[in-house]
Tab-separated table of C-alpha atoms in Angstrom:
chain	number	residue	atom	x	y	z
A	27	MET	CA	-19.059	24.116	-3.301
A	28	SER	CA	-15.226	24.102	-3.389
A	29	PRO	CA	-13.171	22.251	-4.733
A	30	SER	CA	-12.004	19.225	-3.479
A	31	ILE	CA	-9.856	16.558	-3.238
A	32	LEU	CA	-10.070	12.554	-3.090
A	33	ILE	CA	-9.680	9.538	-1.023
A	34	ALA	CA	-10.236	6.632	-2.712
A	35	GLY	CA	-8.839	3.460	0.063
A	36	ALA	CA	-9.279	6.152	3.364
A	37	THR	CA	-9.825	3.834	6.026
A	38	GLY	CA	-6.829	1.376	3.631
A	39	ASN	CA	-3.079	0.743	5.692
A	40	THR	CA	-2.176	4.280	3.710
A	41	GLY	CA	-5.555	5.993	3.818
A	42	GLN	CA	-5.553	6.243	7.209
A	43	ALA	CA	-2.990	7.846	7.783
A	44	LEU	CA	-2.866	10.414	4.689
A	45	THR	CA	-6.726	10.887	6.059
A	46	GLN	CA	-5.783	11.990	8.896
A	47	THR	CA	-3.223	13.487	7.834
A	48	LEU	CA	-3.943	15.958	4.397
A	49	PRO	CA	-5.855	18.397	6.092
A	50	LYS	CA	-2.717	20.235	8.003
A	51	LEU	CA	-1.939	20.023	5.635
A	52	LEU	CA	-3.905	22.162	4.159
A	53	LYS	CA	-3.754	24.295	6.204
A	54	LEU	CA	-0.256	24.923	4.977
A	55	SER	CA	-0.916	25.717	1.345
A	56	LYS	CA	-0.759	28.781	-0.335
A	57	THR	CA	-3.493	27.352	-3.271
A	58	LEU	CA	-4.769	24.034	-1.815
A	59	ALA	CA	-6.738	26.178	2.221
A	60	SER	CA	-9.971	25.943	0.711
A	61	HIS	CA	-10.056	22.199	-1.067
A	62	ARG	CA	-12.517	20.652	0.626
A	63	ILE	CA	-11.584	16.181	1.588
A	64	ILE	CA	-13.424	12.970	0.430
A	65	ALA	CA	-12.837	10.891	1.619
A	66	LEU	CA	-14.672	7.034	0.627
A	67	THR	CA	-15.493	4.358	2.309
A	68	ARG	CA	-18.248	1.429	1.878
A	69	SER	CA	-19.587	1.755	4.850
A	70	LEU	CA	-20.214	4.196	7.161
A	71	ASN	CA	-20.089	1.634	10.172
A	72	ASN	CA	-16.752	1.075	9.509
A	73	PRO	CA	-15.004	2.345	13.299
A	74	VAL	CA	-12.377	3.414	11.566
A	75	ALA	CA	-14.972	5.898	8.418
A	76	GLN	CA	-16.189	6.803	11.675
A	77	GLU	CA	-12.841	8.417	13.250
A	78	LEU	CA	-11.192	9.210	10.525
A	79	ALA	CA	-15.089	11.596	9.918
A	80	LYS	CA	-14.362	13.613	13.520
A	81	VAL	CA	-11.768	13.966	11.419
A	82	PRO	CA	-11.989	17.946	11.630
A	83	GLY	CA	-12.368	19.207	7.645
A	84	ILE	CA	-12.968	15.613	6.340
A	85	GLU	CA	-15.908	14.291	4.810
A	86	VAL	CA	-17.187	10.949	4.617
A	87	ILE	CA	-18.088	9.230	1.861
A	88	GLU	CA	-19.850	5.982	1.805
A	89	LYS	CA	-19.154	5.026	-1.683
A	90	SER	CA	-16.204	2.059	-3.235
A	91	TRP	CA	-13.942	3.779	-5.931
A	92	ILE	CA	-15.043	1.398	-8.165
A	93	GLU	CA	-18.273	2.603	-9.334
A	94	ILE	CA	-17.335	6.230	-9.822
A	95	THR	CA	-17.744	8.697	-12.442
A	96	ALA	CA	-16.219	10.898	-14.575
A	97	ASP	CA	-20.159	12.714	-14.115
A	98	TRP	CA	-19.143	12.157	-9.824
A	99	LEU	CA	-16.049	13.643	-10.510
A	100	ARG	CA	-17.597	16.743	-11.671
A	101	GLU	CA	-20.294	17.320	-9.853
A	102	ASN	CA	-17.922	17.349	-6.269
A	103	GLU	CA	-15.712	19.779	-8.536
A	104	VAL	CA	-11.898	16.556	-7.882
A	105	THR	CA	-8.782	18.232	-8.280
A	106	ARG	CA	-6.347	15.624	-7.002
A	107	ALA	CA	-6.633	12.309	-5.533
A	108	PHE	CA	-5.519	9.293	-4.049
A	109	ILE	CA	-5.611	5.120	-4.350
A	110	ALA	CA	-5.293	2.788	-2.939
A	111	SER	CA	-6.423	0.069	-5.224
A	112	HIS	CA	-6.988	-3.613	-4.712
A	113	ASN	CA	-4.559	-6.261	-5.833
A	114	GLU	CA	-7.859	-8.686	-7.220
A	115	PRO	CA	-7.448	-9.887	-10.763
A	116	SER	CA	-9.669	-6.973	-11.997
A	117	GLN	CA	-6.793	-3.961	-10.580
A	118	PHE	CA	-6.334	-2.731	-14.008
A	119	ALA	CA	-9.998	-2.975	-15.359
A	120	ASP	CA	-10.703	-0.795	-12.183
A	121	GLU	CA	-8.264	0.739	-11.663
A	122	SER	CA	-8.013	2.206	-15.183
A	123	THR	CA	-10.927	2.826	-15.369
A	124	PHE	CA	-11.132	5.343	-12.293
A	125	HIS	CA	-7.738	7.112	-13.826
A	126	LEU	CA	-9.589	8.038	-16.901
A	127	ASN	CA	-13.076	8.509	-15.557
A	128	ALA	CA	-10.204	10.488	-13.802
A	129	LEU	CA	-9.020	12.752	-16.877
A	130	ASN	CA	-12.385	13.097	-18.671
A	131	ALA	CA	-13.507	14.826	-15.872
A	132	GLY	CA	-10.406	17.569	-16.026
A	133	VAL	CA	-8.351	15.814	-12.206
A	134	LYS	CA	-4.998	17.837	-12.323
A	135	TYR	CA	-3.506	15.236	-10.337
A	136	VAL	CA	-3.571	11.777	-8.196
A	137	VAL	CA	-0.666	9.902	-6.335
A	138	ARG	CA	-1.112	5.842	-6.649
A	139	ILE	CA	0.114	3.464	-5.047
A	140	SER	CA	1.695	0.570	-6.326
A	141	THR	CA	3.761	-2.591	-4.481
A	142	THR	CA	7.608	-2.674	-4.736
A	143	ALA	CA	9.856	-1.009	-7.475
A	144	ALA	CA	11.636	-4.512	-8.097
A	145	ASP	CA	8.085	-6.666	-9.690
A	146	VAL	CA	6.459	-3.384	-11.305
A	147	ARG	CA	7.698	-4.617	-15.106
A	148	PRO	CA	5.668	-6.614	-17.602
A	149	ASP	CA	7.536	-10.706	-17.189
A	150	THR	CA	7.196	-10.673	-12.856
A	151	PRO	CA	5.455	-14.366	-13.386
A	152	ALA	CA	3.518	-12.647	-9.979
A	153	TYR	CA	-0.502	-11.351	-11.744
A	154	TYR	CA	-0.807	-8.012	-9.405
A	155	PRO	CA	2.763	-6.230	-10.003
A	156	ARG	CA	2.361	-6.820	-14.009
A	157	GLN	CA	-0.538	-5.035	-13.127
A	158	HIS	CA	1.169	-2.220	-11.796
A	159	TRP	CA	3.303	-2.211	-14.120
A	160	ALA	CA	0.509	-1.567	-16.730
A	161	ILE	CA	-1.470	1.141	-15.082
A	162	GLU	CA	2.055	3.376	-15.047
A	163	ALA	CA	2.460	2.605	-18.354
A	164	LEU	CA	-1.046	3.599	-19.389
A	165	LEU	CA	-0.222	6.561	-17.979
A	166	GLY	CA	2.653	7.941	-19.350
A	167	THR	CA	0.940	7.615	-22.654
A	168	PRO	CA	0.042	11.408	-24.598
A	169	GLU	CA	-3.151	10.681	-24.116
A	170	PHE	CA	-2.825	11.010	-20.702
A	171	SER	CA	-0.997	13.975	-20.682
A	172	ASP	CA	-3.139	16.347	-18.999
A	173	LEU	CA	-3.866	13.512	-16.070
A	174	GLN	CA	-0.214	14.713	-13.174
A	175	TRP	CA	0.618	12.153	-11.356
A	176	THR	CA	3.003	9.984	-8.622
A	177	SER	CA	3.399	6.410	-8.516
A	178	LEU	CA	4.984	5.501	-5.168
A	179	GLN	CA	6.407	1.776	-5.072
A	180	PRO	CA	6.439	1.026	-1.015
A	181	ASN	CA	8.476	-2.182	-0.018
A	182	LEU	CA	7.210	-4.681	1.681
A	183	PHE	CA	4.906	-3.723	4.693
A	184	THR	CA	6.279	-4.223	8.102
A	185	GLY	CA	2.800	-5.637	9.236
A	186	PHE	CA	2.628	-8.346	6.274
A	187	ALA	CA	5.648	-9.209	6.894
A	188	LEU	CA	6.007	-9.424	11.712
A	189	SER	CA	2.529	-10.702	11.831
A	190	SER	CA	3.797	-13.976	11.834
A	191	ALA	CA	6.511	-13.231	15.105
A	192	ALA	CA	3.888	-11.241	16.784
A	193	GLU	CA	1.539	-14.383	16.492
A	194	PHE	CA	4.469	-16.479	17.471
A	195	ILE	CA	5.489	-14.273	20.288
A	196	LYS	CA	1.738	-13.867	22.014
A	197	ARG	CA	1.312	-17.780	21.676
A	198	PHE	CA	4.195	-18.442	22.989
A	199	ARG	CA	3.258	-16.093	26.566
A	200	GLU	CA	0.623	-18.039	26.936
A	201	THR	CA	1.148	-21.544	26.282
A	202	GLY	CA	5.423	-21.746	27.264
A	203	LYS	CA	5.127	-24.016	23.844
A	204	GLN	CA	6.283	-22.926	20.468
A	205	ASP	CA	4.575	-23.814	16.773
A	206	THR	CA	6.203	-23.399	13.432
A	207	LEU	CA	7.356	-19.619	12.987
A	208	ARG	CA	6.114	-18.787	9.422
A	209	LEU	CA	8.016	-16.149	7.795
A	210	LEU	CA	8.160	-14.674	4.153
A	211	LEU	CA	11.176	-13.485	4.365
A	212	SER	CA	14.384	-15.284	4.104
A	213	GLU	CA	16.653	-15.767	6.161
A	214	ASN	CA	19.974	-13.593	5.602
A	215	ASP	CA	18.659	-11.606	2.054
A	216	PRO	CA	18.126	-7.671	3.528
A	217	VAL	CA	14.802	-5.767	3.223
A	218	ALA	CA	13.808	-2.469	4.194
A	219	LEU	CA	10.965	-3.108	5.720
A	220	VAL	CA	8.384	-0.323	5.383
A	221	ASP	CA	4.861	1.442	7.261
A	222	PRO	CA	2.108	1.478	5.370
A	223	GLY	CA	0.410	4.886	7.441
A	224	GLU	CA	3.845	6.701	6.571
A	225	VAL	CA	3.286	4.896	3.350
A	226	GLY	CA	0.020	6.657	3.140
A	227	ILE	CA	1.766	10.709	5.336
A	228	LEU	CA	4.340	10.442	2.034
A	229	ALA	CA	1.472	10.767	0.241
A	230	ALA	CA	-0.031	13.567	1.793
A	231	HIS	CA	2.927	15.681	1.298
A	232	LEU	CA	2.306	15.299	-2.106
A	233	LEU	CA	-0.919	15.814	-2.411
A	234	ALA	CA	-0.556	18.743	-0.706
A	235	GLN	CA	2.408	20.167	-3.026
A	236	ASP	CA	1.409	23.963	-4.731
A	237	ASP	CA	3.516	22.942	-6.848
A	238	ILE	CA	3.641	19.195	-9.125
A	239	SER	CA	5.423	19.369	-11.334
A	240	SER	CA	7.900	17.996	-10.313
A	241	HIS	CA	6.801	14.857	-9.274
A	242	ASN	CA	4.835	14.233	-12.312
A	243	LYS	CA	5.275	11.115	-13.795
A	244	ALA	CA	7.322	9.613	-10.188
A	245	LYS	CA	8.095	6.651	-9.034
A	246	TYR	CA	9.499	6.630	-5.741
A	247	VAL	CA	10.992	3.674	-4.539
A	248	VAL	CA	9.479	4.243	-0.701
A	249	ASN	CA	12.228	1.322	1.306
A	250	GLY	CA	11.427	1.322	5.743
A	251	PRO	CA	15.212	3.350	7.741
A	252	GLU	CA	16.240	0.348	8.565
A	253	ASP	CA	17.278	-3.640	6.514
A	254	ILE	CA	16.464	-6.135	8.283
A	255	THR	CA	17.147	-10.184	7.446
A	256	GLY	CA	14.445	-13.545	8.714
A	257	LYS	CA	17.416	-13.874	10.556
A	258	GLN	CA	17.433	-10.947	12.532
A	259	ILE	CA	13.733	-11.694	12.583
A	260	VAL	CA	14.586	-14.795	14.549
A	261	ASP	CA	16.128	-12.489	16.574
A	262	LEU	CA	14.076	-10.306	18.079
A	263	ILE	CA	11.288	-13.116	18.282
A	264	GLU	CA	14.152	-14.530	20.920
A	265	GLN	CA	14.708	-11.109	22.840
A	266	GLN	CA	11.004	-10.998	23.178
A	267	ILE	CA	10.552	-14.716	24.259
A	268	GLY	CA	13.769	-15.425	26.602
A	269	VAL	CA	14.620	-18.514	24.336
A	270	PRO	CA	15.729	-19.971	21.045
A	271	VAL	CA	13.124	-20.512	19.083
A	272	GLN	CA	13.115	-23.866	17.401
A	273	ASP	CA	11.565	-24.402	13.872
A	274	VAL	CA	11.819	-21.491	11.450
A	275	ILE	CA	10.391	-21.460	7.485
A	276	TYR	CA	12.274	-19.473	5.437
A	277	GLU	CA	10.336	-17.437	2.126
A	278	ASP	CA	7.713	-19.230	3.310
A	279	PHE	CA	3.916	-19.007	0.956
A	280	SER	CA	1.389	-21.061	2.141
A	281	PHE	CA	-0.638	-18.590	3.482
A	282	ILE	CA	-1.908	-18.456	-0.134
A	283	ASP	CA	-3.213	-21.257	-0.109
A	284	ALA	CA	-5.678	-19.737	2.443
A	285	MET	CA	-6.367	-16.774	0.627
A	286	TYR	CA	-6.948	-18.686	-2.226
A	287	GLU	CA	-9.710	-21.221	-0.491
A	288	HIS	CA	-11.056	-18.619	1.227
A	289	GLN	CA	-10.989	-15.695	-0.670
A	290	PHE	CA	-10.809	-15.932	-4.704
A	291	ALA	CA	-12.957	-20.147	-4.772
A	292	ALA	CA	-16.170	-19.331	-4.259
A	293	THR	CA	-16.063	-16.844	-7.111
A	294	LYS	CA	-13.847	-19.194	-9.485
A	295	GLN	CA	-11.224	-17.201	-10.047
A	296	SER	CA	-7.960	-18.679	-11.748
A	297	LYS	CA	-6.666	-20.582	-9.043
A	298	ASN	CA	-3.969	-20.655	-11.860
A	299	VAL	CA	-3.632	-16.921	-11.960
A	300	ILE	CA	-3.379	-16.597	-7.621
A	301	PHE	CA	-1.010	-19.099	-6.957
A	302	SER	CA	1.757	-17.165	-9.179
A	303	ILE	CA	2.095	-14.222	-6.666
A	304	LYS	CA	4.174	-18.421	-5.440
A	305	ARG	CA	6.195	-18.363	-8.382
A	306	SER	CA	8.352	-14.618	-7.733
A	307	PRO	CA	10.607	-14.853	-5.103
A	308	GLY	CA	10.785	-11.077	-5.522
A	309	THR	CA	12.170	-8.630	-3.196
A	310	ALA	CA	10.578	-10.365	-0.035
A	311	TRP	CA	13.696	-13.248	-0.257
A	312	VAL	CA	16.465	-11.888	-3.249
A	313	GLY	CA	16.618	-8.004	-1.386
A	314	LYS	CA	15.921	-4.503	-1.451
A	315	SER	CA	17.992	-2.759	1.031
A	316	VAL	CA	17.833	0.759	1.941
A	317	SER	CA	19.888	1.897	0.088
A	318	THR	CA	17.646	1.911	-3.667
A	319	THR	CA	15.455	4.168	-1.629
A	320	SER	CA	14.179	7.196	-4.359
A	321	LYS	CA	16.187	10.450	-3.271
A	322	GLU	CA	13.081	12.744	-3.164
A	323	ILE	CA	11.250	10.983	0.190
A	324	PHE	CA	13.845	11.878	1.960
A	325	ASN	CA	13.395	15.261	0.398
A	326	ILE	CA	9.315	15.187	1.817
A	327	ALA	CA	8.832	12.585	4.193
A	328	ALA	CA	10.749	9.558	4.758
A	329	PRO	CA	9.648	7.423	6.534
A	330	LYS	CA	11.581	6.312	9.917
A	331	ILE	CA	9.726	3.449	11.634
A	332	THR	CA	11.813	0.829	11.850
A	333	PRO	CA	10.701	-3.175	12.139
A	334	SER	CA	10.932	-3.322	15.669
A	335	ASP	CA	9.390	-0.208	16.640
A	336	THR	CA	6.106	-2.031	14.114
A	337	LEU	CA	6.590	-5.458	15.918
A	338	GLU	CA	6.705	-3.598	19.634
A	339	ALA	CA	3.727	-2.144	18.552
A	340	MET	CA	1.933	-5.006	17.657
A	341	LEU	CA	2.837	-7.204	21.587
A	342	ALA	CA	0.507	-3.560	23.037
């Protein structure tokens, strides 16, 4: 058995592009060309997993990453890994266990997906950025010095920020009527939305580096190529429907109520914890512009997809 690179979250919004990109990059590597690529999925019946299984050089395995042990990592000779964790309240327990097992198994390098850099701090009101802060703090301790790592801190994903705009346009085209448009962004604060697939491509480039020492302990701010405000999203919509948008609610977090009822209520998760997301304006409306992108990103694989590109794709 040859050494391997593990992709935990291969069918997710960042993992798909990573999995498709990494085999091509490894062929160009001086030290990693013989490595296997193991892509995890919770179900081999997942259509995305089935498509990834067709990619030459990818071995798709049905396994939940939260159940991975140090012994499993050793048996599969995992030397590098990617992880895009869930953002549920158990994230810290689950992801820290993964990293501890990676450390004990002798994994050399991990690339992880964090969240928007401005929110990754111990005093942010929302619970999940604090978990990312805690993971990065844990990885930065002397006890974890044998495990090299890079944490990508992407801005708000384009699809998440623009989904309501796409649905608004589709409904108008079908019915000729307008509902209230609800946008996560503020009216006037610029935010450099980023495409999750391009974050995955960036992660693939990092995993394929022959020498990762310059990226060890790095926390890279990953923004999209273009700033956009809520008002500019409205402008894009009006270009698509040909009439003014009549009613807009900016800085809208009402989806949290529905998310709690459908995803967390049955499991008796704390409403206080889940609803903490509402108490954090974060970068969704205070602005996180292109200017804050880490300079290293431009030398590796800078994102190029704009919000208008994403909206066009969502409408196609």
